[in-house]
Tab-separated table of C-alpha atoms in Angstrom:
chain	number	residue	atom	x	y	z
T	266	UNK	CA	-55.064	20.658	2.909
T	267	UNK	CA	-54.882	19.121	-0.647
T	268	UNK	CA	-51.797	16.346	-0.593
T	269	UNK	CA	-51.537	14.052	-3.490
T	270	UNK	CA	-49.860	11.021	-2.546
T	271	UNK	CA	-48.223	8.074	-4.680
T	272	UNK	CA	-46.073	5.079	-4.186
T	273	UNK	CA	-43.155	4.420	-6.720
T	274	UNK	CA	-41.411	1.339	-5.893
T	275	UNK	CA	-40.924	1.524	-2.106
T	276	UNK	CA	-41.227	5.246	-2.018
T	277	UNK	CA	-44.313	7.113	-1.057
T	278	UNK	CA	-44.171	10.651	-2.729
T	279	UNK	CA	-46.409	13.263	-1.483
T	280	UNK	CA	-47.538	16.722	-3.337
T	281	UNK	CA	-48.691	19.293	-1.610
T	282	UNK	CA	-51.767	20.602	-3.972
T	283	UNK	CA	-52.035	23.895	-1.882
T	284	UNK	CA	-50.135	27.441	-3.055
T	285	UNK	CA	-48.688	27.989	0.696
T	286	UNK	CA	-48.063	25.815	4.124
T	287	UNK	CA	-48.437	29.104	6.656
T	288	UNK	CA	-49.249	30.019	10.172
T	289	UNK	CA	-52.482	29.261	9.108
T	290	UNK	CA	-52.116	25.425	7.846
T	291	UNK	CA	-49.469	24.212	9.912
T	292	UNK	CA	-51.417	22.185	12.540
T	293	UNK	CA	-53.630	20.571	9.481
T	294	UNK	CA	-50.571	19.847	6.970
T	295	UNK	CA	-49.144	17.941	10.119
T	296	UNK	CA	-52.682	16.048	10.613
T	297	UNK	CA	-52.777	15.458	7.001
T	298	UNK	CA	-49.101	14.354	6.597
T	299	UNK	CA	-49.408	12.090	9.487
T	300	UNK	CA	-52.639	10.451	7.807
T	301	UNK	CA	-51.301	10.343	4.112
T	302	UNK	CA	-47.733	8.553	5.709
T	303	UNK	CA	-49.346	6.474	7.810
T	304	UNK	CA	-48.395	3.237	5.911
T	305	UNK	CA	-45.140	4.337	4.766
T	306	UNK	CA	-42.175	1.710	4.766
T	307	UNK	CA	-39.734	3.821	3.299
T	308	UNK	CA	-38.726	6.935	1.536
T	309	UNK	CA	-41.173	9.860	1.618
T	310	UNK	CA	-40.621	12.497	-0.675
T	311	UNK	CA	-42.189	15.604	-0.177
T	312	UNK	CA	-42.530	17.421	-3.230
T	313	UNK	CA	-43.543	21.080	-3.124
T	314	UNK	CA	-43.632	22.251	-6.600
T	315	UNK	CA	-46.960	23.966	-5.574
T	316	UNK	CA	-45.833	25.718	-2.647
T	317	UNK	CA	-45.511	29.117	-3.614
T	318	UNK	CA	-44.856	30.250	0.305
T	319	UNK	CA	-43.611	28.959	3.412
T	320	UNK	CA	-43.333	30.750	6.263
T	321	UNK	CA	-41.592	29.900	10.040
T	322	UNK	CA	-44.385	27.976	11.043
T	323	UNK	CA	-44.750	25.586	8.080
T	324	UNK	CA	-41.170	25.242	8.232
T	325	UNK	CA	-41.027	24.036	11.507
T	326	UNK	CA	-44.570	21.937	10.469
T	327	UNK	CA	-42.033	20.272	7.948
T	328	UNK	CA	-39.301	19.836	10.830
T	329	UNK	CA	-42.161	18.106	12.817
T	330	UNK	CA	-43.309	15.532	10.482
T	331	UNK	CA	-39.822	14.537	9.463
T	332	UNK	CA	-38.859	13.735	13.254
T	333	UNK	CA	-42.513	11.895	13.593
T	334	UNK	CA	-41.365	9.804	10.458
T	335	UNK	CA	-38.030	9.144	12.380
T	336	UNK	CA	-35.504	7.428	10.750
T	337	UNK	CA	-36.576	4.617	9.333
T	338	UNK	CA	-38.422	6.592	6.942
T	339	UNK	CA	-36.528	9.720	5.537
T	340	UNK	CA	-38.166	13.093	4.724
T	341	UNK	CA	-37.179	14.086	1.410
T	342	UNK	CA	-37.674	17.363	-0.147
T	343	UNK	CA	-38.067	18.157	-3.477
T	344	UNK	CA	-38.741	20.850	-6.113
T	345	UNK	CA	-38.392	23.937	-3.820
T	346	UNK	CA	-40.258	27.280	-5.354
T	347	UNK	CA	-37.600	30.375	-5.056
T	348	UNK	CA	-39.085	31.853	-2.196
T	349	UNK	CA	-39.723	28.439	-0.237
T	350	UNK	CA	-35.925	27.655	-1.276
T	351	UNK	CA	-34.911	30.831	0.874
T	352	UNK	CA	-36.606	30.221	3.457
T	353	UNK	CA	-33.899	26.629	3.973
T	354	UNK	CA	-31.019	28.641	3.055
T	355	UNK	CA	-31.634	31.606	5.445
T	356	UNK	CA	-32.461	29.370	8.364
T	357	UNK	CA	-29.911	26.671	7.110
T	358	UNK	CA	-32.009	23.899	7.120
T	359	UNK	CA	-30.823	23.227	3.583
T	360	UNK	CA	-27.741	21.695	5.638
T	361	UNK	CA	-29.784	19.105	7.272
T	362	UNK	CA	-32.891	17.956	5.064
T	363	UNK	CA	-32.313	16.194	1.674
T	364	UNK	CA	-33.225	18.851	-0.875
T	365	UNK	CA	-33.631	17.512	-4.470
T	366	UNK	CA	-34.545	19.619	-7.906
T	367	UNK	CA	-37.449	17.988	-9.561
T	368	UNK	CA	-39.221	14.461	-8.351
T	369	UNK	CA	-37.324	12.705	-10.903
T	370	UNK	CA	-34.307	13.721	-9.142
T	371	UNK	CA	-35.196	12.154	-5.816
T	372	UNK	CA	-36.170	8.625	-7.984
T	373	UNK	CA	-32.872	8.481	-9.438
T	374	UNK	CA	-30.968	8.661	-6.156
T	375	UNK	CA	-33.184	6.202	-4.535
T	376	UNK	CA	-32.315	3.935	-7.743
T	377	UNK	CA	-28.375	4.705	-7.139
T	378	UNK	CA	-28.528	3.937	-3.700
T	379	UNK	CA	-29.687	1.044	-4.133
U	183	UNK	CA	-66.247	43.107	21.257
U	184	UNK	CA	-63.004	45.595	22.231
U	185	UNK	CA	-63.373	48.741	20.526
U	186	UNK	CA	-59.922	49.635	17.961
U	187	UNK	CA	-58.846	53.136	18.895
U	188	UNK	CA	-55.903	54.690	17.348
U	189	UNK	CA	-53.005	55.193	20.015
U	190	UNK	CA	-50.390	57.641	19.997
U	191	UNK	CA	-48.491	55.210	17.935
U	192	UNK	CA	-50.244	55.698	14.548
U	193	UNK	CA	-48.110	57.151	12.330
U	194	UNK	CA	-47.803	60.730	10.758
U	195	UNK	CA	-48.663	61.518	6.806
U	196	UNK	CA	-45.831	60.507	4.432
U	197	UNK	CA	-43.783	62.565	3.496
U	198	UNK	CA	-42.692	63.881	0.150
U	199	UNK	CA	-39.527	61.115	0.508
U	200	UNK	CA	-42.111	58.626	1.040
U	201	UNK	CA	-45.224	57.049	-0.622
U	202	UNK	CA	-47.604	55.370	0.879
U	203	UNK	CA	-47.911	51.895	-0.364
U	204	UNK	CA	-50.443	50.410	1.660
U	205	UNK	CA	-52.467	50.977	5.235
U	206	UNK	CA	-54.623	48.059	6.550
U	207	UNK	CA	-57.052	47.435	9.608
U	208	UNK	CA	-56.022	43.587	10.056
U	209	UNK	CA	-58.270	41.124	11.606
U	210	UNK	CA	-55.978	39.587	14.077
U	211	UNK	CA	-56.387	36.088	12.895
U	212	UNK	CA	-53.936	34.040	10.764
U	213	UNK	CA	-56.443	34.257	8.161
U	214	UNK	CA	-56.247	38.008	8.760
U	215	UNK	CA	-52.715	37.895	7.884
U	216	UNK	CA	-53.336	36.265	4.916
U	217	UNK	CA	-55.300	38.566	3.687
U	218	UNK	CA	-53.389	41.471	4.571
U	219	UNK	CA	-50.358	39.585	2.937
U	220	UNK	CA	-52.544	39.407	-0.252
U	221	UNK	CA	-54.009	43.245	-0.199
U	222	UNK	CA	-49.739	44.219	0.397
U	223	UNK	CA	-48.950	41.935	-2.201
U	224	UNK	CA	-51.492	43.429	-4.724
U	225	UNK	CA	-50.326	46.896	-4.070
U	226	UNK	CA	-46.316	45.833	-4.816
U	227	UNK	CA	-46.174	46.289	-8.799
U	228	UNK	CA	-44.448	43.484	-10.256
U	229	UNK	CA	-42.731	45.481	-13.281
U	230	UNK	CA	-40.646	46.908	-9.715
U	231	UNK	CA	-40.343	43.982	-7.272
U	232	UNK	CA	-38.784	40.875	-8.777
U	233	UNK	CA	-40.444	37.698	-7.109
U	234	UNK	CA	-37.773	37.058	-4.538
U	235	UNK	CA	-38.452	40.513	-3.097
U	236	UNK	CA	-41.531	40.495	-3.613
U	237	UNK	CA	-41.342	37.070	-1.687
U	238	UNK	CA	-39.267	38.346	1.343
U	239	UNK	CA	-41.201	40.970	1.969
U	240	UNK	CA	-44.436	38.903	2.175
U	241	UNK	CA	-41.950	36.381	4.651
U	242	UNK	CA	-41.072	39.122	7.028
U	243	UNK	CA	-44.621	40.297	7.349
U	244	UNK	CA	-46.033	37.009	7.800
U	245	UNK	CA	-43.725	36.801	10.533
U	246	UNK	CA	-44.032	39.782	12.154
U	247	UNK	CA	-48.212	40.006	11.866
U	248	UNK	CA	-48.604	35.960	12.916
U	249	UNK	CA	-46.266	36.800	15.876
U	250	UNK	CA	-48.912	39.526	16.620
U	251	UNK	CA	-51.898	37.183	16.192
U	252	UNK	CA	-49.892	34.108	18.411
U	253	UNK	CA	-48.515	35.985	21.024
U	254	UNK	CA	-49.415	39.735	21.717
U	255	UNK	CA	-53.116	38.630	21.232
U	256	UNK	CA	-53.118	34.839	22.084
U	257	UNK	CA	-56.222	33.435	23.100
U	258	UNK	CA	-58.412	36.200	21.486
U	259	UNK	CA	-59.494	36.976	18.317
U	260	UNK	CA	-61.306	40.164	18.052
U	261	UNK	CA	-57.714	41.998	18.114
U	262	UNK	CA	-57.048	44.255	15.103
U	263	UNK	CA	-53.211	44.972	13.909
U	264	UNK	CA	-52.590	48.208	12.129
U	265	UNK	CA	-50.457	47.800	9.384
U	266	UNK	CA	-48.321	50.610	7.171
U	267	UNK	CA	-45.989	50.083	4.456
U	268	UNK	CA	-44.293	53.192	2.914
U	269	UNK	CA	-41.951	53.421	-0.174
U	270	UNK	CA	-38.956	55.165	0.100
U	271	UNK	CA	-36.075	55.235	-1.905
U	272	UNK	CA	-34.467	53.013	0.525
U	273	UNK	CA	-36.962	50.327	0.500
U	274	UNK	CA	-40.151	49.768	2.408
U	275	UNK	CA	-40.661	50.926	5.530
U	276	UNK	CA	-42.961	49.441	7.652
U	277	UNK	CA	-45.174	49.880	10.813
U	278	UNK	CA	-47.199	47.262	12.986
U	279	UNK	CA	-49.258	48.538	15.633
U	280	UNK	CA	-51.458	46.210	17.983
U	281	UNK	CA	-52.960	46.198	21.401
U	282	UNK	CA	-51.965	43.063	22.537
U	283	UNK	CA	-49.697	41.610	25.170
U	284	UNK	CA	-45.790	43.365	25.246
U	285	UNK	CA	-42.862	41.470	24.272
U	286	UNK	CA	-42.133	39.567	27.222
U	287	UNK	CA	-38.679	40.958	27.569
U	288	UNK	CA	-39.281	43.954	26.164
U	289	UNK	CA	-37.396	43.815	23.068
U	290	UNK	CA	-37.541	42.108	20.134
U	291	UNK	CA	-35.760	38.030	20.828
U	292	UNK	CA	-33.856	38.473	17.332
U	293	UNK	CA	-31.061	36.108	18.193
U	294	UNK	CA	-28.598	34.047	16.224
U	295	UNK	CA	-29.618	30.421	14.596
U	296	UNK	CA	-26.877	27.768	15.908
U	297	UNK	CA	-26.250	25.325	13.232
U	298	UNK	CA	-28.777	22.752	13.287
U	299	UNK	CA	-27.160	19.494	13.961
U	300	UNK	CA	-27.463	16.123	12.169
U	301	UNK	CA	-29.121	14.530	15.127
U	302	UNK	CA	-32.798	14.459	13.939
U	303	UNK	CA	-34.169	14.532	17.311
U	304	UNK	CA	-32.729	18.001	18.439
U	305	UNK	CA	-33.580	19.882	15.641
U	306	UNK	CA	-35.525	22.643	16.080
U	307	UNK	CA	-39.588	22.800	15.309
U	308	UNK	CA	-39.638	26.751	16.327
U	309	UNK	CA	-37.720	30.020	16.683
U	310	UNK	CA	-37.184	30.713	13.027
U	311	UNK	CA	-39.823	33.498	12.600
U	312	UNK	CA	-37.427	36.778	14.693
U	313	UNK	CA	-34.266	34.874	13.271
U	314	UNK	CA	-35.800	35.459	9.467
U	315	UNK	CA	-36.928	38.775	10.906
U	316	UNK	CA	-33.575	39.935	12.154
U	317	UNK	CA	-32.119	38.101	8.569
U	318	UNK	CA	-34.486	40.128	5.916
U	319	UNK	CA	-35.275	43.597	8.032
U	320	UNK	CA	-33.279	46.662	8.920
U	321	UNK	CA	-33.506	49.274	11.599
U	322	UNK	CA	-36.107	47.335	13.758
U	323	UNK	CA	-37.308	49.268	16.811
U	324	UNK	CA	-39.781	48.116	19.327
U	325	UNK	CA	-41.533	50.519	21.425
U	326	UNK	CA	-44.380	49.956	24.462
U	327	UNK	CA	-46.244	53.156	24.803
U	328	UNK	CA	-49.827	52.823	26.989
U	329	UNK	CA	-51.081	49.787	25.654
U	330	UNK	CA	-49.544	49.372	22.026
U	331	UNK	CA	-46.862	47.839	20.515
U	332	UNK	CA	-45.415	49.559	17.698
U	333	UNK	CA	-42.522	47.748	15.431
U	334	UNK	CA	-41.097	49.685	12.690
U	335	UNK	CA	-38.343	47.893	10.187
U	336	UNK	CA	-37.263	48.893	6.905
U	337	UNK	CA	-37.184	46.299	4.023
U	338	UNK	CA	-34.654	47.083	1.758
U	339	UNK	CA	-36.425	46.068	-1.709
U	340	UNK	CA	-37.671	48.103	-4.790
């Protein structure tokens, strides 16, 4: 599990360098996420402009880690493929997760926030 | 190593309505399913499916075959999943056949989602795969017959 992680200001963003998060990867994109947010303060922005797939188990992978980051430390989503979009709007998880377009999306409502 | 032996289960030839799109041996693995997904993939032209169908139906079978691999054969791994997809001209139909365990209650658990609450705690981690199921696929039907499960749904795509 290929995650790319980088802090900008006092967020951490995190891409996920791997085309699906399935059945298959679920238990190891929770190890990794766990490992790559371990010093985390704030913000973590998940951005999945890789992820070509999701299925039920990655989406409830994604439901574990942000409940593990509690919330002190907001998951953020951000640049949702089609299909990986669907998957939140059919389940309506869309309702509950902060969903943004693009990265610099999620950087400019941290900034007016703030 | 279990031997795979068709059951009564396996399906007839297609019919003139229907073409055969696809008909796979899977390794009942989630890396099985994976490949399957990719070998069912392959055979859906693009220049017919648009990638949002082409997307739900690799969700529903994802769904559907992992449910096979983490359930119906949990704890094993030399199970094999039969797998059919025929085109029709009212979408995909499709047929999973395994030797595994029976659905606990006997029927498919497609149930309704309850909104998910604000409450980060008691959201859910699981029970999305037969919600998307029951969301994306038509006409499912569950049968037990000997010692195979056979689930046929219709995707309406193409």
């Amino acid at each position: 599990m290929q995650l790319v992680s980088k802090v900008i200001g006092d967020v951490l963003v995190v891409r996920v360098n791997e085309p699906r998060i399935d059945a298959a990867a679920a238990v190891e994109f929770k190890d990794a996420m766990r490992a790559a947010t371990h010093d985390a303060a704030g913000r973590v922005v998940l951005d999945l402009s890789q992820v070509a797939m999701i299925d039920s188990s990655g989406l409830g992978a994604i439901v574990t880690v942000m409940k593990t980051l509690g919330d002190d430390r907001p998951l953020e989503l951000a640049a949702l493929t089609v299909n990986v979009a669907a998957v939140f709007r059919l389940t309506r998880m869309e309702s509950v997760m902060k969903i943004h377009d693009c990265v610099d999306d999620a950087m400019d409502a941290v900034r007016s926030d703030a | 190593m279990m031997r795979w032996t068709p059951c009564a289960l396996m399906p007839d030839a297609a019919t003139d309505a229907e073409l055969s799109v696809i008909s796979l041996d899977v390794p009942g693995t989630f890396e099985g399913v994976r490949w399957a997904l990719a070998q069912t993939l392959q055979h859906l032209g693009e220049e017919r499916y648009s990638v949002e169908e082409r997307g739900t139906v690799e969700l529903v079978l994802a769904e559907v075959l992992n449910n096979v691999v983490e359930h119906a054969y949990s704890g094993r791994d030399d199970g094999k999943i039969a797998l059919e997809v025929r085109q029709t001209e009212a979408g995909l139909n499709v047929r999973v056949v395994d030797h595994g365990r029976p659905m606990p209650e006997g029927g498919l658990p497609i149930k309704p989602l309850s909104q998910p609450s604000d409450d980060l705690l008691s959201l859910p981690e699981g029970g999305f795969g037969w919600f998307l199921v029951g969301q994306l696929a038509h006409d499912h039907q569950y049968r037990r017959v000997d010692d195979c499960n056979c689930l046929t749904f219709r995707v309406t795509v193409g």
